[in-house]
């Protein structure tokens, strides 16, 4: 189920939808046979923009989580494997930073990042990565500590295998399952954070069809054209629900 959902989203993301095609003669048209989800204030097809938004909201969220999981797992493996007094001090310091980052609200980090770097796509993704790596680092650290004393790890060490080889060949596959489960939940959080930042004007900027930015544009017309808000909001809820369902199965 999870891979079918991912494949469907990938197909939608690679198609070039007419997201900027305008029809001023049919501005704010309600859903009809011609425009299944209606048109916006510029006569653009809302369905095309929602489908085009998969590339931005889902794609950027997935990309940010991919970077986060790589950074987090590398940090977690390294600190979980370290041994000796000095190494443990370093690991403790790193995990203290991890605990601090995990405790910070994602939107707060996004606001600070936007204040430093300015609003836009890069600051929004940067904020998601800054928040996203820490949970994976904590999880990978805990799992690495739990398996580094296993017989098969000790056997590899006794045969002269180096730490990098052991971590890559033995430890990483052993902790991959829980990391994959955590990845789905973090993807949903990253997608919602990106949409939230764009809605506040700090993320992806109009006229890019990112769902949060579409919500921000559509709220001005919410009472006369509610489909402008309902369509991107439903897309966010649907993808979040499908991702959660795929994770459970």
mmCIF file of C-alpha atoms in Angstrom:
data_model
loop_
_atom_site.group_PDB
_atom_site.id
_atom_site.type_symbol
_atom_site.label_atom_id
_atom_site.label_comp_id
_atom_site.label_asym_id
_atom_site.label_seq_id
_atom_site.Cartn_x
_atom_site.Cartn_y
_atom_site.Cartn_z
ATOM 1 C CA UNK A 1 0.000 0.000 0.000
ATOM 2 C CA UNK A 2 2.766 2.440 0.944
ATOM 3 C CA UNK A 3 4.636 1.942 -2.335
ATOM 4 C CA UNK A 4 1.460 2.246 -4.424
ATOM 5 C CA UNK A 5 0.716 5.605 -2.803
ATOM 6 C CA UNK A 6 4.294 6.767 -3.370
ATOM 7 C CA UNK A 7 4.213 5.626 -6.999
ATOM 8 C CA UNK A 8 0.916 7.417 -7.646
ATOM 9 C CA UNK A 9 2.231 10.645 -6.129
ATOM 10 C CA UNK A 10 5.431 10.339 -8.170
ATOM 11 C CA UNK A 11 3.477 9.968 -11.408
ATOM 12 C CA UNK A 12 1.359 13.020 -10.555
ATOM 13 C CA UNK A 13 4.467 15.016 -9.614
ATOM 14 C CA UNK A 14 6.323 14.419 -12.907
ATOM 15 C CA UNK A 15 3.404 15.405 -15.142
ATOM 16 C CA UNK A 16 3.428 18.999 -16.352
ATOM 17 C CA UNK A 17 0.027 20.330 -15.314
ATOM 18 C CA UNK A 18 -1.232 23.655 -16.769
ATOM 19 C CA UNK A 19 -0.931 25.410 -13.421
ATOM 20 C CA UNK A 20 -0.445 28.921 -14.836
ATOM 21 C CA UNK A 21 -2.966 28.804 -17.694
ATOM 22 C CA UNK A 22 -5.368 31.729 -17.136
ATOM 23 C CA UNK A 23 -8.898 32.295 -18.371
ATOM 24 C CA UNK A 24 -10.060 35.734 -17.259
ATOM 25 C CA UNK A 25 -13.495 35.159 -18.776
ATOM 26 C CA UNK A 26 -14.095 32.385 -16.230
ATOM 27 C CA UNK A 27 -12.699 33.809 -13.010
ATOM 28 C CA UNK A 28 -13.966 32.254 -9.764
ATOM 29 C CA UNK A 29 -16.151 29.759 -11.620
ATOM 30 C CA UNK A 30 -17.590 27.072 -9.320
ATOM 31 C CA UNK A 31 -16.819 23.379 -9.924
ATOM 32 C CA UNK A 32 -18.251 22.194 -13.216
ATOM 33 C CA UNK A 33 -17.703 19.695 -15.984
ATOM 34 C CA UNK A 34 -15.112 22.010 -17.549
ATOM 35 C CA UNK A 35 -13.271 22.759 -14.308
ATOM 36 C CA UNK A 36 -13.889 19.940 -11.847
ATOM 37 C CA UNK A 37 -12.685 21.973 -8.846
ATOM 38 C CA UNK A 38 -13.545 25.398 -10.239
ATOM 39 C CA UNK A 39 -11.229 28.263 -11.110
ATOM 40 C CA UNK A 40 -9.405 30.831 -9.000
ATOM 41 C CA UNK A 41 -9.270 34.636 -9.085
ATOM 42 C CA UNK A 42 -7.146 34.550 -12.250
ATOM 43 C CA UNK A 43 -9.190 31.889 -14.010
ATOM 44 C CA UNK A 44 -6.627 29.157 -13.364
ATOM 45 C CA UNK A 45 -7.907 25.602 -13.038
ATOM 46 C CA UNK A 46 -7.856 24.666 -9.356
ATOM 47 C CA UNK A 47 -7.611 20.910 -10.014
ATOM 48 C CA UNK A 48 -4.529 21.426 -12.194
ATOM 49 C CA UNK A 49 -2.941 23.574 -9.497
ATOM 50 C CA UNK A 50 -3.706 21.057 -6.744
ATOM 51 C CA UNK A 51 -2.177 18.249 -8.809
ATOM 52 C CA UNK A 52 0.783 20.456 -9.712
ATOM 53 C CA UNK A 53 1.207 21.190 -6.013
ATOM 54 C CA UNK A 54 2.148 17.558 -5.370
ATOM 55 C CA UNK A 55 5.588 18.378 -6.782
ATOM 56 C CA UNK A 56 6.028 21.187 -4.272
ATOM 57 C CA UNK A 57 4.271 20.215 -1.045
ATOM 58 C CA UNK A 58 4.861 16.465 -1.226
ATOM 59 C CA UNK A 59 8.120 16.573 -3.191
ATOM 60 C CA UNK A 60 9.813 19.197 -1.046
ATOM 61 C CA UNK A 61 8.559 17.538 2.127
ATOM 62 C CA UNK A 62 9.957 14.186 1.004
ATOM 63 C CA UNK A 63 13.255 15.759 -0.037
ATOM 64 C CA UNK A 64 13.649 17.561 3.278
ATOM 65 C CA UNK A 65 12.923 14.353 5.190
ATOM 66 C CA UNK A 66 15.417 12.426 3.053
ATOM 67 C CA UNK A 67 18.166 14.890 3.989
ATOM 68 C CA UNK A 68 17.033 14.820 7.623
ATOM 69 C CA UNK A 69 17.131 11.037 7.873
ATOM 70 C CA UNK A 70 20.623 10.827 6.356
ATOM 71 C CA UNK A 71 22.034 13.456 8.723
ATOM 72 C CA UNK A 72 20.180 12.100 11.742
ATOM 73 C CA UNK A 73 21.084 8.451 11.189
ATOM 74 C CA UNK A 74 24.766 9.274 10.623
ATOM 75 C CA UNK A 75 24.867 11.300 13.851
ATOM 76 C CA UNK A 76 22.954 8.622 15.766
ATOM 77 C CA UNK A 77 25.162 5.790 14.517
ATOM 78 C CA UNK A 78 28.328 7.698 15.373
ATOM 79 C CA UNK A 79 27.272 8.729 18.885
ATOM 80 C CA UNK A 80 25.769 5.325 19.605
ATOM 81 C CA UNK A 81 28.947 3.524 18.620
ATOM 82 C CA UNK A 82 31.392 5.772 20.500
ATOM 83 C CA UNK A 83 33.027 4.165 23.507
ATOM 84 C CA UNK A 84 35.395 5.413 26.168
ATOM 85 C CA UNK A 85 35.159 8.340 28.551
ATOM 86 C CA UNK A 86 35.900 11.150 26.096
ATOM 87 C CA UNK A 87 33.739 9.610 23.444
ATOM 88 C CA UNK A 88 30.828 9.337 25.858
ATOM 89 C CA UNK A 89 31.212 13.002 26.794
ATOM 90 C CA UNK A 90 30.964 13.921 23.114
ATOM 91 C CA UNK A 91 27.973 11.632 22.648
ATOM 92 C CA UNK A 92 26.254 13.161 25.685
ATOM 93 C CA UNK A 93 26.806 16.690 24.358
ATOM 94 C CA UNK A 94 25.446 15.764 20.943
ATOM 95 C CA UNK A 95 22.398 14.090 22.440
ATOM 96 C CA UNK A 96 21.792 17.192 24.580
ATOM 97 C CA UNK A 97 21.669 19.235 21.380
ATOM 98 C CA UNK A 98 19.303 16.636 19.924
ATOM 99 C CA UNK A 99 16.995 16.921 22.947
ATOM 100 C CA UNK A 100 17.004 20.708 22.635
ATOM 101 C CA UNK A 101 16.144 20.622 18.926
ATOM 102 C CA UNK A 102 13.360 18.073 19.468
ATOM 103 C CA UNK A 103 11.812 20.303 22.131
ATOM 104 C CA UNK A 104 11.602 23.343 19.816
ATOM 105 C CA UNK A 105 8.350 23.946 17.862
ATOM 106 C CA UNK A 106 8.885 23.503 14.138
ATOM 107 C CA UNK A 107 7.041 26.687 13.186
ATOM 108 C CA UNK A 108 9.157 28.691 15.632
ATOM 109 C CA UNK A 109 12.309 27.448 13.935
ATOM 110 C CA UNK A 110 10.724 28.316 10.606
ATOM 111 C CA UNK A 111 9.995 31.857 11.771
ATOM 112 C CA UNK A 112 13.549 32.339 13.016
ATOM 113 C CA UNK A 113 15.016 30.869 9.816
ATOM 114 C CA UNK A 114 12.835 33.145 7.689
ATOM 115 C CA UNK A 115 13.891 36.131 9.799
ATOM 116 C CA UNK A 116 17.554 35.292 9.176
ATOM 117 C CA UNK A 117 17.446 34.098 5.566
ATOM 118 C CA UNK A 118 14.258 35.754 4.382
ATOM 119 C CA UNK A 119 11.063 34.050 3.160
ATOM 120 C CA UNK A 120 11.278 31.543 0.353
ATOM 121 C CA UNK A 121 11.700 27.920 -0.623
ATOM 122 C CA UNK A 122 15.286 27.449 0.607
ATOM 123 C CA UNK A 123 14.678 28.905 4.115
ATOM 124 C CA UNK A 124 11.538 26.761 4.516
ATOM 125 C CA UNK A 125 13.334 23.546 3.549
ATOM 126 C CA UNK A 126 16.303 24.538 5.710
ATOM 127 C CA UNK A 127 14.001 24.969 8.706
ATOM 128 C CA UNK A 128 12.469 21.531 8.134
ATOM 129 C CA UNK A 129 15.903 19.889 7.933
ATOM 130 C CA UNK A 130 17.100 21.747 11.045
ATOM 131 C CA UNK A 131 14.143 20.312 12.934
ATOM 132 C CA UNK A 132 13.949 16.948 11.195
ATOM 133 C CA UNK A 133 17.382 15.421 11.776
ATOM 134 C CA UNK A 134 17.181 15.338 15.577
ATOM 135 C CA UNK A 135 14.418 12.695 16.018
ATOM 136 C CA UNK A 136 16.272 10.358 13.655
ATOM 137 C CA UNK A 137 19.530 10.978 15.513
ATOM 138 C CA UNK A 138 17.873 10.125 18.832
ATOM 139 C CA UNK A 139 16.262 6.966 17.422
ATOM 140 C CA UNK A 140 19.422 5.780 15.637
ATOM 141 C CA UNK A 141 21.520 6.447 18.761
ATOM 142 C CA UNK A 142 19.199 4.435 20.986
ATOM 143 C CA UNK A 143 18.998 1.521 18.535
ATOM 144 C CA UNK A 144 22.765 1.497 17.931
ATOM 145 C CA UNK A 145 23.460 1.359 21.664
ATOM 146 C CA UNK A 146 21.014 -1.539 21.976
ATOM 147 C CA UNK A 147 22.645 -3.667 19.239
ATOM 148 C CA UNK A 148 26.360 -2.879 19.562
ATOM 149 C CA UNK A 149 26.726 -5.522 22.286
ATOM 150 C CA UNK A 150 25.050 -8.288 20.259
ATOM 151 C CA UNK A 151 27.065 -11.419 19.533
ATOM 152 C CA UNK A 152 27.158 -10.853 15.774
ATOM 153 C CA UNK A 153 28.564 -7.356 16.276
ATOM 154 C CA UNK A 154 31.164 -8.588 18.757
ATOM 155 C CA UNK A 155 32.101 -11.395 16.355
ATOM 156 C CA UNK A 156 32.667 -8.907 13.542
ATOM 157 C CA UNK A 157 34.853 -6.773 15.811
ATOM 158 C CA UNK A 158 36.870 -9.794 16.931
ATOM 159 C CA UNK A 159 37.568 -10.636 13.282
ATOM 160 C CA UNK A 160 39.121 -7.211 12.806
ATOM 161 C CA UNK A 161 36.262 -5.450 11.037
ATOM 162 C CA UNK A 162 36.420 -1.662 11.271
ATOM 163 C CA UNK A 163 33.671 0.430 12.855
ATOM 164 C CA UNK A 164 32.507 1.984 9.573
ATOM 165 C CA UNK A 165 32.160 -1.450 7.959
ATOM 166 C CA UNK A 166 30.312 -2.870 10.965
ATOM 167 C CA UNK A 167 27.943 0.089 11.138
ATOM 168 C CA UNK A 168 27.200 -0.054 7.417
ATOM 169 C CA UNK A 169 26.934 -3.820 6.987
ATOM 170 C CA UNK A 170 25.549 -4.980 10.342
ATOM 171 C CA UNK A 171 24.135 -2.177 12.473
ATOM 172 C CA UNK A 172 22.407 -0.069 9.812
ATOM 173 C CA UNK A 173 20.304 -2.955 8.410
ATOM 174 C CA UNK A 174 19.372 -3.928 11.969
ATOM 175 C CA UNK A 175 17.948 -0.495 12.777
ATOM 176 C CA UNK A 176 16.465 0.217 9.316
ATOM 177 C CA UNK A 177 12.959 -1.036 10.183
ATOM 178 C CA UNK A 178 12.210 1.379 13.033
ATOM 179 C CA UNK A 179 13.823 4.226 11.071
ATOM 180 C CA UNK A 180 11.535 3.550 8.094
ATOM 181 C CA UNK A 181 8.491 3.616 10.363
ATOM 182 C CA UNK A 182 9.590 6.930 11.863
ATOM 183 C CA UNK A 183 10.264 8.336 8.394
ATOM 184 C CA UNK A 184 6.580 8.192 7.388
ATOM 185 C CA UNK A 185 5.477 10.113 10.451
ATOM 186 C CA UNK A 186 8.212 12.706 9.943
ATOM 187 C CA UNK A 187 7.203 13.091 6.294
ATOM 188 C CA UNK A 188 3.679 14.075 7.301
ATOM 189 C CA UNK A 189 5.088 16.543 9.836
ATOM 190 C CA UNK A 190 7.480 18.017 7.251
ATOM 191 C CA UNK A 191 4.708 18.413 4.701
ATOM 192 C CA UNK A 192 2.449 20.168 7.213
ATOM 193 C CA UNK A 193 5.299 22.422 8.346
ATOM 194 C CA UNK A 194 6.081 23.410 4.768
ATOM 195 C CA UNK A 195 2.409 24.130 4.057
ATOM 196 C CA UNK A 196 2.152 26.114 7.295
ATOM 197 C CA UNK A 197 5.200 28.237 6.505
ATOM 198 C CA UNK A 198 3.942 28.891 2.976
ATOM 199 C CA UNK A 199 0.516 29.816 4.348
ATOM 200 C CA UNK A 200 2.188 32.382 6.604
ATOM 201 C CA UNK A 201 4.117 33.785 3.636
ATOM 202 C CA UNK A 202 7.463 32.401 4.820
ATOM 203 C CA UNK A 203 7.778 29.401 2.521
ATOM 204 C CA UNK A 204 7.072 28.825 -1.151
ATOM 205 C CA UNK A 205 5.788 32.049 -2.694
ATOM 206 C CA UNK A 206 2.868 32.545 -5.120
ATOM 207 C CA UNK A 207 2.205 31.904 -7.955
ATOM 208 C CA UNK A 208 3.871 28.537 -7.285
ATOM 209 C CA UNK A 209 1.030 26.035 -6.660
ATOM 210 C CA UNK A 210 2.174 24.899 -3.217
ATOM 211 C CA UNK A 211 -0.859 23.889 -1.143
ATOM 212 C CA UNK A 212 -0.119 26.202 1.787
ATOM 213 C CA UNK A 213 0.430 29.128 -0.572
ATOM 214 C CA UNK A 214 -2.821 28.254 -2.355
ATOM 215 C CA UNK A 215 -4.638 28.338 0.986
ATOM 216 C CA UNK A 216 -3.179 31.763 1.708
ATOM 217 C CA UNK A 217 -4.274 33.071 -1.708
ATOM 218 C CA UNK A 218 -7.708 31.492 -1.479
ATOM 219 C CA UNK A 219 -8.654 32.725 1.996
ATOM 220 C CA UNK A 220 -9.396 36.187 0.591
ATOM 221 C CA UNK A 221 -12.154 34.623 -1.513
ATOM 222 C CA UNK A 222 -13.226 31.980 0.997
ATOM 223 C CA UNK A 223 -16.816 33.239 1.270
ATOM 224 C CA UNK A 224 -17.440 33.737 -2.462
ATOM 225 C CA UNK A 225 -15.323 30.822 -3.728
ATOM 226 C CA UNK A 226 -14.895 28.281 -0.895
ATOM 227 C CA UNK A 227 -13.404 25.712 -3.282
ATOM 228 C CA UNK A 228 -10.196 27.762 -3.354
ATOM 229 C CA UNK A 229 -9.638 26.833 0.287
ATOM 230 C CA UNK A 230 -11.370 23.454 0.346
ATOM 231 C CA UNK A 231 -9.343 21.926 -2.526
ATOM 232 C CA UNK A 232 -5.774 22.432 -1.193
ATOM 233 C CA UNK A 233 -6.920 21.737 2.375
ATOM 234 C CA UNK A 234 -8.471 18.445 1.257
ATOM 235 C CA UNK A 235 -5.259 17.563 -0.597
ATOM 236 C CA UNK A 236 -3.181 18.059 2.566
ATOM 237 C CA UNK A 237 -5.603 15.978 4.651
ATOM 238 C CA UNK A 238 -5.841 13.227 2.020
ATOM 239 C CA UNK A 239 -2.082 12.780 1.567
ATOM 240 C CA UNK A 240 -1.551 12.861 5.350
ATOM 241 C CA UNK A 241 -4.237 10.204 5.845
ATOM 242 C CA UNK A 242 -2.879 8.004 3.037
ATOM 243 C CA UNK A 243 0.662 8.266 4.399
ATOM 244 C CA UNK A 244 -0.559 7.282 7.850
ATOM 245 C CA UNK A 245 -2.568 4.388 6.427
ATOM 246 C CA UNK A 246 0.426 3.138 4.466
ATOM 247 C CA UNK A 247 2.539 3.261 7.606
ATOM 248 C CA UNK A 248 0.023 1.233 9.622
ATOM 249 C CA UNK A 249 -0.197 -1.465 6.969
#
